[in-house]
């Protein structure tokens, strides 16, 4: 399993290196076009509540928000609000376009869905390169990656390929891509109660003793409800879990 993953990561990294050095144009304030892929990328950028305190000398953190498959990137305002209150610039990304192939439903997902996750990683890397110059008062070198479901799988793959560029990963019930086992990446994953994760996605007890990973089951929560449109109690619970995790990072 580990050798297979290592091979997949190497192939992904080699492919990425040919794509990320591209130029961009800004179609409007909500879309960036990656000319090398002829791909319009819808995004939603929100500034932190303490924006005046962000400077080139004292940069504020950056969080990318990666939506679950079939859910709008604008449907995670509960978590962008938490990030903004903690001084983060947030960038919500629409990874799925109408022209993209459907998410593969056949196993093994680590192989059949790699094309989808890889495309997401390419998009994130492109946005990092483009937006870091547009927003010089924010730190794009130690990212926080947030993702729900398939967006969490993309986040986990990015952290595995670019571990030195990621400080934190937060996922909502992602179930396919393995959480990076890296002592320098803090991870929070909130688990729904209706579906199990695939083998080796989550850490076992001995691994939890070695790596800074928190795995929290939310009783009576459903995978498909973990966004703005979910029940109020669940949205409130997820907000508080993320807020507590960010607060603990400051200690």
PDB file of C-alpha atoms in Angstrom, residues 16 19 22-28 30-43 66 69 73 93-103 115-127 130 150 154:
ATOM      1  CA  UNK A  16       2.282  18.912 -11.678  1.00  0.00           C
ATOM      2  CA  UNK A  19       1.548  22.563 -15.337  1.00  0.00           C
ATOM      3  CA  UNK A  22       1.524  29.147 -16.193  1.00  0.00           C
ATOM      4  CA  UNK A  23       0.123  32.624 -16.602  1.00  0.00           C
ATOM      5  CA  UNK A  24      -3.309  33.728 -15.517  1.00  0.00           C
ATOM      6  CA  UNK A  25      -5.909  36.282 -16.396  1.00  0.00           C
ATOM      7  CA  UNK A  26      -8.636  37.567 -14.122  1.00  0.00           C
ATOM      8  CA  UNK A  27     -11.939  37.244 -15.997  1.00  0.00           C
ATOM      9  CA  UNK A  28     -13.693  38.968 -13.110  1.00  0.00           C
ATOM     10  CA  UNK A  30     -14.695  35.683  -8.882  1.00  0.00           C
ATOM     11  CA  UNK A  31     -12.974  33.763 -11.678  1.00  0.00           C
ATOM     12  CA  UNK A  32      -9.330  33.185 -12.515  1.00  0.00           C
ATOM     13  CA  UNK A  33      -8.418  31.609 -15.854  1.00  0.00           C
ATOM     14  CA  UNK A  34      -5.547  29.160 -16.033  1.00  0.00           C
ATOM     15  CA  UNK A  35      -4.490  29.718 -19.624  1.00  0.00           C
ATOM     16  CA  UNK A  36      -2.283  26.628 -19.775  1.00  0.00           C
ATOM     17  CA  UNK A  37      -5.362  24.441 -19.213  1.00  0.00           C
ATOM     18  CA  UNK A  38      -7.931  26.833 -20.698  1.00  0.00           C
ATOM     19  CA  UNK A  39      -9.723  26.462 -17.392  1.00  0.00           C
ATOM     20  CA  UNK A  40     -11.891  29.059 -15.663  1.00  0.00           C
ATOM     21  CA  UNK A  41     -11.648  28.591 -11.890  1.00  0.00           C
ATOM     22  CA  UNK A  42     -14.504  30.110  -9.846  1.00  0.00           C
ATOM     23  CA  UNK A  43     -13.297  31.309  -6.460  1.00  0.00           C
ATOM     24  CA  UNK A  66     -12.437  22.750  -0.986  1.00  0.00           C
ATOM     25  CA  UNK A  69     -18.478  16.832  -4.790  1.00  0.00           C
ATOM     26  CA  UNK A  73     -17.845  26.255  -3.090  1.00  0.00           C
ATOM     27  CA  UNK A  93     -12.484  26.991  -4.810  1.00  0.00           C
ATOM     28  CA  UNK A  94     -14.892  25.390  -7.298  1.00  0.00           C
ATOM     29  CA  UNK A  95     -13.031  22.278  -8.402  1.00  0.00           C
ATOM     30  CA  UNK A  96     -15.769  20.719 -10.514  1.00  0.00           C
ATOM     31  CA  UNK A  97     -16.765  22.246 -13.861  1.00  0.00           C
ATOM     32  CA  UNK A  98     -19.514  21.083 -16.208  1.00  0.00           C
ATOM     33  CA  UNK A  99     -16.877  20.057 -18.744  1.00  0.00           C
ATOM     34  CA  UNK A 100     -15.114  17.731 -16.271  1.00  0.00           C
ATOM     35  CA  UNK A 101     -15.717  13.976 -16.306  1.00  0.00           C
ATOM     36  CA  UNK A 102     -17.947  12.625 -13.557  1.00  0.00           C
ATOM     37  CA  UNK A 103     -16.312  11.395 -10.378  1.00  0.00           C
ATOM     38  CA  UNK A 115      -7.290  12.011 -11.908  1.00  0.00           C
ATOM     39  CA  UNK A 116      -9.924  14.094 -10.100  1.00  0.00           C
ATOM     40  CA  UNK A 117      -7.760  14.722  -7.027  1.00  0.00           C
ATOM     41  CA  UNK A 118      -4.714  15.455  -9.153  1.00  0.00           C
ATOM     42  CA  UNK A 119      -6.668  18.063 -11.129  1.00  0.00           C
ATOM     43  CA  UNK A 120      -7.659  19.645  -7.822  1.00  0.00           C
ATOM     44  CA  UNK A 121      -4.057  19.727  -6.653  1.00  0.00           C
ATOM     45  CA  UNK A 122      -3.003  21.388  -9.921  1.00  0.00           C
ATOM     46  CA  UNK A 123      -5.706  24.008  -9.406  1.00  0.00           C
ATOM     47  CA  UNK A 124      -4.622  24.730  -5.829  1.00  0.00           C
ATOM     48  CA  UNK A 125      -0.963  24.987  -6.799  1.00  0.00           C
ATOM     49  CA  UNK A 126      -1.852  27.349  -9.626  1.00  0.00           C
ATOM     50  CA  UNK A 127      -3.888  29.553  -7.277  1.00  0.00           C
ATOM     51  CA  UNK A 130      -1.047  33.461  -8.753  1.00  0.00           C
ATOM     52  CA  UNK A 150     -13.915  14.774  -2.056  1.00  0.00           C
ATOM     53  CA  UNK A 154      -7.878  16.735  -2.584  1.00  0.00           C
TER      54      UNK A 154
END
